[in-house]
Amino acid sequence: MSVPFSSLGSRVALVTGGSRGIGQAIAVELASAGATVSLTYRSTPVGADDTRKRIEELGAQCLALECDVTDLAAVEAVIRQTLDHFGRLDILVNNAGTTRDKLLVRMSPEDFDVVIATNLRGTWNFCRAAIRPMLRARWGRIVSLSSVVAASGNPGQTNYAASKAGIEALTLSLAREVGSRGITVNAVAPGFIETDMTRDLPEGVVEGMRERIPLGRLGAVEDVARTVRFLVSEEAAYITGQVIRVNGGLG
Ligand code: NAD
């Protein structure tokens, strides 16, 4: 069997929000490529345990750590624990994210602040805490989850779309700061992906989404995970400051 990309065998990856959905698929995908994985969860140790078991069944090592991404001290502690446990940190995947959808007239300042704090500040917190070991090693890969709505906008998501557009701008800026040190920084912007969130939507809404997607189907979490795996591989060494859209052709 041919191996499409070189192994991540010597690499240690940290995936935020790895207890379910896209984050779980990314953690398992990187482990299946040979990486050692540290993952964070906020409140669901059951989901994190499930991810850890799946990773260990693949013969890879995994550490699951509780962490609220909005808390910089907690984020720094997670990076320290990962370095203490595995001795290095090569790959950071900023996946943790949240929504509080409402039309602007009904959106509270708290709805805005929570989404910005989790998605944008959480991503910044992890980049800030993880960048030093990468600078020292003169090698690193950072991939952050954006969304199709960062570029298109979406009614009811002024907070979420702004947070994801912020992540894309952060990505472009950080890529310019650290490119000379062998660190690449990219974002992945998924379209409609089948997760718990989309599974709960009425069939009519899902059908409406499907009709708008040129490839005629919602994305699978693995579609996103395989893109992340490519971006953190040796083969993607010349790709930085990019937003890769994984959306089935959705505009
Ligand atoms: P999900 O809601 O299933 O999972 C989100 C994860 O983030 C969970 O593990 C949750 O615990 C964690 N999280 C939320 N707030 C946190 C906090 N304060 N501290 C720590 N962890 C926190 O979401 P998903 O659908 O798997 O999405 C994963 C990422 O992909 C998110 O960034 C999301 O915005 C993005 N995305 C998803 C879709 C989609 O269709 N599902 C589309 C575009 C972008």
mmCIF file of C-alpha atoms and ligand atoms in Angstrom:
data_model
loop_
_atom_site.group_PDB
_atom_site.id
_atom_site.type_symbol
_atom_site.label_atom_id
_atom_site.label_comp_id
_atom_site.label_asym_id
_atom_site.label_seq_id
_atom_site.Cartn_x
_atom_site.Cartn_y
_atom_site.Cartn_z
ATOM 1 C CA MET A 1 0.000 0.000 0.000
ATOM 2 C CA SER A 2 1.395 3.414 -0.866
ATOM 3 C CA VAL A 3 1.618 6.004 1.899
ATOM 4 C CA PRO A 4 0.388 9.386 0.599
ATOM 5 C CA PHE A 5 2.367 11.554 3.000
ATOM 6 C CA SER A 6 5.382 10.996 5.189
ATOM 7 C CA SER A 7 4.740 9.789 8.727
ATOM 8 C CA LEU A 8 4.253 12.224 11.594
ATOM 9 C CA GLY A 9 6.044 9.627 13.725
ATOM 10 C CA SER A 10 8.367 11.924 15.646
ATOM 11 C CA ARG A 11 5.844 14.760 16.021
ATOM 12 C CA VAL A 12 3.811 15.862 19.025
ATOM 13 C CA ALA A 13 0.494 17.553 18.197
ATOM 14 C CA LEU A 14 -1.865 19.498 20.417
ATOM 15 C CA VAL A 15 -5.530 19.656 19.349
ATOM 16 C CA THR A 16 -7.948 21.923 21.228
ATOM 17 C CA GLY A 17 -11.557 20.770 21.662
ATOM 18 C CA GLY A 18 -10.629 17.188 20.829
ATOM 19 C CA SER A 19 -13.514 15.521 22.643
ATOM 20 C CA ARG A 20 -15.982 15.456 19.764
ATOM 21 C CA GLY A 21 -16.812 16.505 16.208
ATOM 22 C CA ILE A 22 -14.120 17.890 13.943
ATOM 23 C CA GLY A 23 -11.514 18.110 16.751
ATOM 24 C CA GLN A 24 -11.903 14.424 17.576
ATOM 25 C CA ALA A 25 -11.513 13.486 13.898
ATOM 26 C CA ILE A 26 -8.369 15.653 13.613
ATOM 27 C CA ALA A 27 -6.824 14.107 16.742
ATOM 28 C CA VAL A 28 -7.490 10.564 15.453
ATOM 29 C CA GLU A 29 -6.257 11.421 11.933
ATOM 30 C CA LEU A 30 -2.951 12.845 13.236
ATOM 31 C CA ALA A 31 -2.510 9.806 15.504
ATOM 32 C CA SER A 32 -3.168 7.481 12.564
ATOM 33 C CA ALA A 33 -0.321 9.292 10.765
ATOM 34 C CA GLY A 34 1.884 8.394 13.750
ATOM 35 C CA ALA A 35 1.768 11.595 15.820
ATOM 36 C CA THR A 36 1.648 11.668 19.599
ATOM 37 C CA VAL A 37 -1.403 13.710 20.594
ATOM 38 C CA SER A 38 -2.194 16.008 23.469
ATOM 39 C CA LEU A 39 -5.830 17.083 23.387
ATOM 40 C CA THR A 40 -7.869 19.507 25.411
ATOM 41 C CA TYR A 41 -11.492 19.330 26.443
ATOM 42 C CA ARG A 42 -13.594 21.830 28.319
ATOM 43 C CA SER A 43 -16.272 19.886 30.108
ATOM 44 C CA THR A 44 -16.753 16.453 28.560
ATOM 45 C CA PRO A 45 -14.126 14.008 29.894
ATOM 46 C CA VAL A 46 -16.287 11.181 28.476
ATOM 47 C CA GLY A 47 -15.751 12.404 24.905
ATOM 48 C CA ALA A 48 -12.060 13.069 25.584
ATOM 49 C CA ASP A 49 -11.707 9.519 27.001
ATOM 50 C CA ASP A 50 -13.311 8.152 23.853
ATOM 51 C CA THR A 51 -10.806 10.064 21.665
ATOM 52 C CA ARG A 52 -7.916 8.907 23.868
ATOM 53 C CA LYS A 53 -9.007 5.246 23.605
ATOM 54 C CA ARG A 54 -9.322 5.484 19.803
ATOM 55 C CA ILE A 55 -5.830 6.995 19.616
ATOM 56 C CA GLU A 56 -4.313 4.379 21.910
ATOM 57 C CA GLU A 57 -5.936 1.603 19.839
ATOM 58 C CA LEU A 58 -3.936 2.992 16.910
ATOM 59 C CA GLY A 59 -0.778 2.431 18.974
ATOM 60 C CA ALA A 60 -0.174 6.160 19.546
ATOM 61 C CA GLN A 61 0.210 8.009 22.840
ATOM 62 C CA CYS A 62 -2.398 10.510 24.025
ATOM 63 C CA LEU A 63 -2.780 12.941 26.903
ATOM 64 C CA ALA A 64 -6.227 14.493 27.553
ATOM 65 C CA LEU A 65 -6.212 17.753 29.521
ATOM 66 C CA GLU A 66 -9.067 19.935 30.753
ATOM 67 C CA CYS A 67 -8.718 23.547 29.631
ATOM 68 C CA ASP A 68 -10.898 26.574 29.018
ATOM 69 C CA VAL A 69 -9.252 28.205 25.986
ATOM 70 C CA THR A 70 -10.276 31.688 27.153
ATOM 71 C CA ASP A 71 -7.999 31.403 30.218
ATOM 72 C CA LEU A 72 -4.377 32.202 29.236
ATOM 73 C CA ALA A 73 -2.939 30.784 32.496
ATOM 74 C CA ALA A 74 -4.778 27.486 31.901
ATOM 75 C CA VAL A 75 -3.574 27.442 28.287
ATOM 76 C CA GLU A 76 0.043 27.994 29.398
ATOM 77 C CA ALA A 77 -0.352 25.145 31.906
ATOM 78 C CA VAL A 78 -1.518 22.806 29.103
ATOM 79 C CA ILE A 79 1.545 23.668 26.997
ATOM 80 C CA ARG A 80 3.826 23.079 30.033
ATOM 81 C CA GLN A 81 2.181 19.723 30.802
ATOM 82 C CA THR A 82 2.529 18.633 27.174
ATOM 83 C CA LEU A 83 6.215 19.600 27.130
ATOM 84 C CA ASP A 84 6.829 17.892 30.506
ATOM 85 C CA HIS A 85 5.075 14.733 29.334
ATOM 86 C CA PHE A 86 6.268 14.383 25.743
ATOM 87 C CA GLY A 87 9.363 16.633 25.663
ATOM 88 C CA ARG A 88 8.335 18.659 22.618
ATOM 89 C CA LEU A 89 5.483 20.363 20.786
ATOM 90 C CA ASP A 90 5.549 20.499 16.990
ATOM 91 C CA ILE A 91 1.953 20.952 15.862
ATOM 92 C CA LEU A 92 -0.881 23.126 17.216
ATOM 93 C CA VAL A 93 -4.444 22.776 15.928
ATOM 94 C CA ASN A 94 -6.798 25.494 17.184
ATOM 95 C CA ASN A 95 -10.130 23.743 16.787
ATOM 96 C CA ALA A 96 -12.152 24.683 19.896
ATOM 97 C CA GLY A 97 -14.986 26.994 18.981
ATOM 98 C CA THR A 98 -18.473 28.025 19.919
ATOM 99 C CA THR A 99 -21.561 29.781 18.518
ATOM 100 C CA ARG A 100 -24.273 31.979 20.024
ATOM 101 C CA ASP A 101 -26.362 32.730 16.966
ATOM 102 C CA LYS A 102 -28.907 35.548 17.061
ATOM 103 C CA LEU A 103 -29.881 38.462 14.868
ATOM 104 C CA LEU A 104 -27.946 41.573 15.891
ATOM 105 C CA VAL A 105 -31.022 43.271 17.384
ATOM 106 C CA ARG A 106 -31.419 40.358 19.808
ATOM 107 C CA MET A 107 -27.746 39.579 20.430
ATOM 108 C CA SER A 108 -26.487 40.557 23.881
ATOM 109 C CA PRO A 109 -23.008 41.992 24.475
ATOM 110 C CA GLU A 110 -22.310 38.751 26.364
ATOM 111 C CA ASP A 111 -23.200 36.653 23.278
ATOM 112 C CA PHE A 112 -20.648 38.693 21.350
ATOM 113 C CA ASP A 113 -17.951 38.563 24.036
ATOM 114 C CA VAL A 114 -18.190 34.802 24.690
ATOM 115 C CA VAL A 115 -17.820 33.921 21.015
ATOM 116 C CA ILE A 116 -14.902 36.324 20.465
ATOM 117 C CA ALA A 117 -13.222 35.181 23.702
ATOM 118 C CA THR A 118 -13.507 31.508 22.807
ATOM 119 C CA ASN A 119 -12.801 31.523 19.082
ATOM 120 C CA LEU A 120 -10.443 34.456 18.543
ATOM 121 C CA ARG A 121 -8.821 35.052 21.926
ATOM 122 C CA GLY A 122 -8.665 31.273 22.533
ATOM 123 C CA THR A 123 -6.742 30.830 19.278
ATOM 124 C CA TRP A 124 -4.438 33.742 20.142
ATOM 125 C CA ASN A 125 -3.874 32.321 23.658
ATOM 126 C CA PHE A 126 -2.750 28.954 22.298
ATOM 127 C CA CYS A 127 -0.580 30.505 19.559
ATOM 128 C CA ARG A 128 1.121 32.703 22.141
ATOM 129 C CA ALA A 129 1.760 29.845 24.563
ATOM 130 C CA ALA A 130 2.917 27.367 21.892
ATOM 131 C CA ILE A 131 5.122 29.594 19.766
ATOM 132 C CA ARG A 132 8.231 29.604 22.011
ATOM 133 C CA PRO A 133 8.972 25.862 21.845
ATOM 134 C CA MET A 134 8.424 26.016 18.073
ATOM 135 C CA LEU A 135 10.765 29.008 17.716
ATOM 136 C CA ARG A 136 13.404 27.142 19.747
ATOM 137 C CA ALA A 137 13.014 24.023 17.574
ATOM 138 C CA ARG A 138 12.977 26.109 14.367
ATOM 139 C CA TRP A 139 10.078 23.932 13.187
ATOM 140 C CA GLY A 140 6.365 24.188 13.765
ATOM 141 C CA ARG A 141 2.924 23.865 12.261
ATOM 142 C CA ILE A 142 -0.103 25.879 13.362
ATOM 143 C CA VAL A 143 -3.532 25.260 11.831
ATOM 144 C CA SER A 144 -6.622 27.125 13.056
ATOM 145 C CA LEU A 145 -10.256 26.411 12.240
ATOM 146 C CA SER A 146 -12.043 29.243 10.485
ATOM 147 C CA SER A 147 -15.377 28.906 8.653
ATOM 148 C CA VAL A 148 -16.910 29.607 5.267
ATOM 149 C CA VAL A 149 -18.853 32.455 6.935
ATOM 150 C CA ALA A 150 -15.651 34.456 7.587
ATOM 151 C CA ALA A 151 -15.676 35.357 3.898
ATOM 152 C CA SER A 152 -19.403 35.215 3.094
ATOM 153 C CA GLY A 153 -21.037 36.449 6.303
ATOM 154 C CA ASN A 154 -24.216 34.825 7.622
ATOM 155 C CA PRO A 155 -27.369 36.306 9.164
ATOM 156 C CA GLY A 156 -27.424 35.573 12.894
ATOM 157 C CA GLN A 157 -23.656 35.168 13.095
ATOM 158 C CA THR A 158 -22.203 38.694 13.383
ATOM 159 C CA ASN A 159 -20.226 37.481 16.414
ATOM 160 C CA TYR A 160 -19.116 34.112 14.994
ATOM 161 C CA ALA A 161 -18.272 35.400 11.481
ATOM 162 C CA ALA A 162 -16.228 38.267 12.976
ATOM 163 C CA SER A 163 -14.340 35.834 15.238
ATOM 164 C CA LYS A 164 -13.477 33.591 12.275
ATOM 165 C CA ALA A 165 -12.430 36.528 10.056
ATOM 166 C CA GLY A 166 -10.216 37.559 12.982
ATOM 167 C CA ILE A 167 -8.652 34.093 13.050
ATOM 168 C CA GLU A 168 -7.853 34.392 9.336
ATOM 169 C CA ALA A 169 -6.173 37.797 9.838
ATOM 170 C CA LEU A 170 -4.265 36.474 12.875
ATOM 171 C CA THR A 171 -3.097 33.567 10.710
ATOM 172 C CA LEU A 172 -1.790 35.841 7.940
ATOM 173 C CA SER A 173 0.039 38.072 10.437
ATOM 174 C CA LEU A 174 1.620 35.282 12.469
ATOM 175 C CA ALA A 175 2.710 33.489 9.267
ATOM 176 C CA ARG A 176 4.700 36.627 8.397
ATOM 177 C CA GLU A 177 6.214 36.824 11.884
ATOM 178 C CA VAL A 178 7.522 33.275 12.118
ATOM 179 C CA GLY A 179 8.066 32.076 8.540
ATOM 180 C CA SER A 180 11.826 32.626 8.744
ATOM 181 C CA ARG A 181 11.960 30.203 11.702
ATOM 182 C CA GLY A 182 10.520 27.211 9.832
ATOM 183 C CA ILE A 183 7.019 27.596 11.270
ATOM 184 C CA THR A 184 3.985 27.561 8.968
ATOM 185 C CA VAL A 185 0.649 29.072 10.018
ATOM 186 C CA ASN A 186 -2.521 28.300 8.081
ATOM 187 C CA ALA A 187 -6.279 28.184 8.517
ATOM 188 C CA VAL A 188 -8.874 25.698 7.320
ATOM 189 C CA ALA A 189 -12.342 27.066 6.574
ATOM 190 C CA PRO A 190 -14.969 24.315 6.521
ATOM 191 C CA GLY A 191 -18.392 24.715 4.923
ATOM 192 C CA PHE A 192 -21.320 22.614 6.183
ATOM 193 C CA ILE A 193 -19.904 19.598 7.974
ATOM 194 C CA GLU A 194 -21.967 16.714 9.388
ATOM 195 C CA THR A 195 -21.562 17.010 13.153
ATOM 196 C CA ASP A 196 -23.908 16.857 16.176
ATOM 197 C CA MET A 197 -24.888 20.432 15.318
ATOM 198 C CA THR A 198 -26.023 19.739 11.735
ATOM 199 C CA ARG A 199 -27.498 16.310 12.666
ATOM 200 C CA ASP A 200 -30.039 18.073 14.905
ATOM 201 C CA LEU A 201 -31.286 20.418 12.160
ATOM 202 C CA PRO A 202 -34.665 19.719 10.491
ATOM 203 C CA GLU A 203 -34.299 17.660 7.279
ATOM 204 C CA GLY A 204 -35.680 20.604 5.213
ATOM 205 C CA VAL A 205 -32.844 22.856 6.390
ATOM 206 C CA VAL A 206 -30.207 20.206 5.658
ATOM 207 C CA GLU A 207 -31.716 19.623 2.189
ATOM 208 C CA GLY A 208 -31.534 23.397 1.557
ATOM 209 C CA MET A 209 -27.833 23.368 2.486
ATOM 210 C CA ARG A 210 -27.157 20.353 0.266
ATOM 211 C CA GLU A 211 -28.735 22.068 -2.749
ATOM 212 C CA ARG A 212 -26.292 24.981 -2.369
ATOM 213 C CA ILE A 213 -23.210 22.739 -2.368
ATOM 214 C CA PRO A 214 -21.785 22.010 -5.855
ATOM 215 C CA LEU A 215 -20.468 18.612 -4.714
ATOM 216 C CA GLY A 216 -23.982 17.719 -3.560
ATOM 217 C CA ARG A 217 -23.265 16.569 -0.024
ATOM 218 C CA LEU A 218 -22.396 17.912 3.403
ATOM 219 C CA GLY A 219 -18.756 17.459 4.360
ATOM 220 C CA ALA A 220 -17.596 14.683 6.675
ATOM 221 C CA VAL A 221 -15.369 15.456 9.657
ATOM 222 C CA GLU A 222 -12.707 13.357 7.931
ATOM 223 C CA ASP A 223 -12.696 15.762 4.948
ATOM 224 C CA VAL A 224 -11.508 18.489 7.323
ATOM 225 C CA ALA A 225 -9.177 16.195 9.289
ATOM 226 C CA ARG A 226 -7.339 14.996 6.163
ATOM 227 C CA THR A 227 -6.747 18.612 5.090
ATOM 228 C CA VAL A 228 -5.240 19.400 8.485
ATOM 229 C CA ARG A 229 -3.082 16.294 8.239
ATOM 230 C CA PHE A 230 -1.721 17.503 4.892
ATOM 231 C CA LEU A 231 -1.028 21.028 6.195
ATOM 232 C CA VAL A 232 1.016 19.721 9.135
ATOM 233 C CA SER A 233 2.990 17.281 6.978
ATOM 234 C CA GLU A 234 6.527 17.729 5.664
ATOM 235 C CA GLU A 235 5.027 17.916 2.148
ATOM 236 C CA ALA A 236 3.197 21.176 3.020
ATOM 237 C CA ALA A 237 6.427 22.936 4.060
ATOM 238 C CA TYR A 238 6.011 25.695 1.429
ATOM 239 C CA ILE A 239 2.404 26.545 2.323
ATOM 240 C CA THR A 240 1.940 29.322 4.867
ATOM 241 C CA GLY A 241 -0.421 32.224 5.484
ATOM 242 C CA GLN A 242 -3.201 30.465 3.558
ATOM 243 C CA VAL A 243 -6.851 29.743 4.189
ATOM 244 C CA ILE A 244 -7.801 26.367 2.723
ATOM 245 C CA ARG A 245 -11.543 26.161 2.067
ATOM 246 C CA VAL A 246 -13.040 22.703 2.607
ATOM 247 C CA ASN A 247 -16.594 23.361 1.541
ATOM 248 C CA GLY A 248 -17.584 21.218 -1.441
ATOM 249 C CA GLY A 249 -17.432 24.291 -3.675
ATOM 250 C CA LEU A 250 -19.890 26.364 -1.619
ATOM 251 C CA GLY A 251 -19.223 30.021 -2.502
HETATM 252 P P1 NAD B 1 -18.360 21.187 18.340
HETATM 253 O O1 NAD B 1 -19.280 22.165 18.996
HETATM 254 O O2 NAD B 1 -18.844 19.789 18.127
HETATM 255 O O3 NAD B 1 -16.983 21.135 19.128
HETATM 256 C C1 NAD B 1 -16.353 22.293 19.572
HETATM 257 C C2 NAD B 1 -15.300 21.921 20.588
HETATM 258 O O4 NAD B 1 -14.796 23.150 21.165
HETATM 259 C C3 NAD B 1 -15.872 21.092 21.744
HETATM 260 O O5 NAD B 1 -14.945 20.071 22.053
HETATM 261 C C4 NAD B 1 -15.978 22.114 22.877
HETATM 262 O O6 NAD B 1 -15.850 21.548 24.159
HETATM 263 C C5 NAD B 1 -14.789 23.027 22.568
HETATM 264 N N1 NAD B 1 -14.928 24.329 23.221
HETATM 265 C C6 NAD B 1 -15.909 25.254 23.093
HETATM 266 N N2 NAD B 1 -15.680 26.295 23.917
HETATM 267 C C7 NAD B 1 -14.522 26.032 24.589
HETATM 268 C C8 NAD B 1 -13.759 26.702 25.575
HETATM 269 N N3 NAD B 1 -14.114 27.901 26.072
HETATM 270 N N4 NAD B 1 -12.631 26.116 26.033
HETATM 271 C C9 NAD B 1 -12.257 24.921 25.558
HETATM 272 N N5 NAD B 1 -12.912 24.209 24.614
HETATM 273 C C10 NAD B 1 -14.044 24.778 24.153
HETATM 274 O O7 NAD B 1 -17.909 21.883 16.996
HETATM 275 P P2 NAD B 1 -17.428 21.273 15.580
HETATM 276 O O8 NAD B 1 -18.579 21.307 14.682
HETATM 277 O O9 NAD B 1 -16.658 20.015 15.761
HETATM 278 O O10 NAD B 1 -16.433 22.463 15.135
HETATM 279 C C11 NAD B 1 -15.038 22.463 15.382
HETATM 280 C C12 NAD B 1 -14.451 23.738 14.810
HETATM 281 O O11 NAD B 1 -14.761 23.833 13.420
HETATM 282 C C13 NAD B 1 -15.000 25.011 15.463
HETATM 283 O O12 NAD B 1 -13.970 25.965 15.546
HETATM 284 C C14 NAD B 1 -16.071 25.457 14.481
HETATM 285 O O13 NAD B 1 -16.300 26.852 14.568
HETATM 286 C C15 NAD B 1 -15.434 25.054 13.161
HETATM 287 N N6 NAD B 1 -16.411 24.858 12.074
HETATM 288 C C16 NAD B 1 -17.381 23.890 12.130
HETATM 289 C C17 NAD B 1 -18.286 23.739 11.075
HETATM 290 C C18 NAD B 1 -19.353 22.669 11.052
HETATM 291 O O14 NAD B 1 -20.118 22.589 10.079
HETATM 292 N N7 NAD B 1 -19.472 21.813 12.059
HETATM 293 C C19 NAD B 1 -18.197 24.598 9.982
HETATM 294 C C20 NAD B 1 -17.211 25.580 9.963
HETATM 295 C C21 NAD B 1 -16.325 25.700 11.027
#
